[in-house]
Amino acid sequence: VQLQASGGGLVQAGGSLRLSCAASRSISSLNAMHWYRQAPGKQRELVAGIISGGSTGYADSAKGRFTISRDNAKNTVYLQMNSLKPEDTAVYYCNALWNYRYYWGQGTLVTVSS
């Protein structure tokens, strides 16, 4: 499975961005998809996930501000990020679980200025 993340950029605090992750195969066949992020000097952390049945989950830091969704017809998962904070600055990665194996896309940089 190949994953292509996009949509990062520079935004002011309080602003919004929508990240996209396009998959090379049908996302309805994937067990789950996730968004992770890694800030400078920190470990990679899980931000949000969506399983094949459609249920979603979020890190506490993302609850109420971020929304993960998917478009099966476009084989794309999105992360809508609202009310962005400087501490959301990180490289964001998408990840897919399929047949007991994880696949990673390249990251997309999100920079939130204060």
CSV table of C-alpha atoms in Angstrom, one decimal:
chain,number,residue,atom,x,y,z
A,1,VAL,CA,0.0,0.0,0.0
A,2,GLN,CA,1.4,3.4,-1.0
A,3,LEU,CA,0.2,6.5,0.8
A,4,GLN,CA,0.6,10.1,-0.3
A,5,ALA,CA,0.0,12.8,2.3
A,6,SER,CA,-0.5,16.4,1.4
A,7,GLY,CA,-2.1,19.6,2.6
A,8,GLY,CA,0.4,20.8,5.1
A,9,GLY,CA,1.6,24.4,5.2
A,10,LEU,CA,2.0,27.5,7.3
A,11,VAL,CA,-1.0,28.8,9.2
A,12,GLN,CA,-1.6,31.3,12.0
A,13,ALA,CA,-2.8,30.2,15.4
A,14,GLY,CA,-6.6,29.7,15.3
A,15,GLY,CA,-6.6,28.8,11.7
A,16,SER,CA,-7.5,25.6,9.9
A,17,LEU,CA,-5.9,23.1,7.5
A,18,ARG,CA,-7.1,20.0,5.9
A,19,LEU,CA,-4.6,17.2,5.3
A,20,SER,CA,-5.2,14.5,2.7
A,21,CYS,CA,-3.8,10.9,2.5
A,22,ALA,CA,-4.4,9.2,-0.9
A,23,ALA,CA,-4.0,5.4,-0.9
A,24,SER,CA,-2.9,3.2,-3.8
A,25,ARG,CA,-5.6,0.7,-3.1
A,26,SER,CA,-9.2,0.8,-2.0
A,27,ILE,CA,-9.3,2.2,1.6
A,28,SER,CA,-12.5,0.2,2.3
A,29,SER,CA,-10.2,-2.9,2.2
A,30,LEU,CA,-7.9,-1.5,4.8
A,31,ASN,CA,-8.3,-2.4,8.4
A,32,ALA,CA,-7.6,1.1,9.7
A,33,MET,CA,-6.0,4.3,8.8
A,34,HIS,CA,-4.4,6.8,11.1
A,35,TRP,CA,-2.7,10.2,11.3
A,36,TYR,CA,0.4,10.5,13.4
A,37,ARG,CA,2.6,13.5,14.0
A,38,GLN,CA,6.1,14.2,15.1
A,39,ALA,CA,7.2,17.5,16.5
A,40,PRO,CA,10.9,18.5,16.6
A,41,GLY,CA,12.7,16.6,19.3
A,42,LYS,CA,9.6,14.6,20.2
A,43,GLN,CA,8.4,11.0,19.6
A,44,ARG,CA,5.9,10.3,16.9
A,45,GLU,CA,2.4,10.3,18.4
A,46,LEU,CA,-1.0,9.1,17.3
A,47,VAL,CA,-3.4,11.9,16.5
A,48,ALA,CA,-6.5,10.2,15.0
A,49,GLY,CA,-7.7,7.0,13.5
A,50,ILE,CA,-10.6,5.5,11.6
A,51,ILE,CA,-11.3,1.8,11.3
A,52,SER,CA,-12.9,-0.1,8.4
A,53,GLY,CA,-16.3,0.1,10.1
A,54,GLY,CA,-16.1,3.9,10.2
A,55,SER,CA,-15.5,4.4,13.9
A,56,THR,CA,-13.1,7.1,14.8
A,57,GLY,CA,-10.8,7.9,17.7
A,58,TYR,CA,-8.7,10.8,18.7
A,59,ALA,CA,-5.8,11.8,21.0
A,60,ASP,CA,-6.9,14.0,23.8
A,61,SER,CA,-5.0,16.9,22.2
A,62,ALA,CA,-7.1,16.5,19.0
A,63,LYS,CA,-10.5,16.0,20.5
A,64,GLY,CA,-13.0,18.8,19.6
A,65,ARG,CA,-10.6,20.4,17.1
A,66,PHE,CA,-9.6,17.7,14.6
A,67,THR,CA,-11.9,15.4,12.5
A,68,ILE,CA,-10.8,12.4,10.6
A,69,SER,CA,-12.9,11.3,7.7
A,70,ARG,CA,-12.7,9.3,4.5
A,71,ASP,CA,-13.9,9.3,0.9
A,72,ASN,CA,-14.0,5.7,-0.3
A,73,ALA,CA,-14.6,6.8,-3.9
A,74,LYS,CA,-11.4,8.8,-3.9
A,75,ASN,CA,-9.4,6.3,-1.7
A,76,THR,CA,-8.5,9.2,0.5
A,77,VAL,CA,-8.6,9.9,4.2
A,78,TYR,CA,-8.7,13.5,5.5
A,79,LEU,CA,-7.7,15.2,8.7
A,80,GLN,CA,-9.6,18.5,9.2
A,81,MET,CA,-7.7,20.6,11.8
A,82,ASN,CA,-9.4,23.6,13.3
A,83,SER,CA,-8.4,26.0,16.0
A,84,LEU,CA,-4.8,25.2,15.4
A,85,LYS,CA,-2.2,26.0,18.1
A,86,PRO,CA,1.6,26.5,17.9
A,87,GLU,CA,2.0,23.2,19.7
A,88,ASP,CA,0.3,21.4,16.7
A,89,THR,CA,3.4,22.2,14.7
A,90,ALA,CA,4.8,18.9,13.4
A,91,VAL,CA,5.3,16.6,10.5
A,92,TYR,CA,2.1,14.7,10.0
A,93,TYR,CA,2.1,11.2,8.7
A,94,CYS,CA,-0.6,8.9,7.5
A,95,ASN,CA,-0.5,5.2,8.2
A,96,ALA,CA,-2.6,2.2,7.1
A,97,LEU,CA,-3.1,-1.2,8.6
A,98,TRP,CA,-3.7,-4.0,6.1
A,99,ASN,CA,-3.2,-7.7,6.6
A,100,TYR,CA,-1.4,-7.3,9.9
A,101,ARG,CA,1.1,-4.9,8.4
A,102,TYR,CA,1.5,-1.1,8.8
A,103,TYR,CA,2.3,1.1,5.9
A,104,TRP,CA,3.5,4.7,6.1
A,105,GLY,CA,3.3,7.7,3.8
A,106,GLN,CA,5.8,10.5,3.7
A,107,GLY,CA,5.1,13.3,6.0
A,108,THR,CA,3.6,16.7,5.4
A,109,LEU,CA,4.8,19.6,7.5
A,110,VAL,CA,2.3,21.7,9.4
A,111,THR,CA,3.6,24.9,11.0
A,112,VAL,CA,1.4,27.0,13.2
A,113,SER,CA,2.6,30.5,14.0
A,114,SER,CA,1.7,32.4,17.1
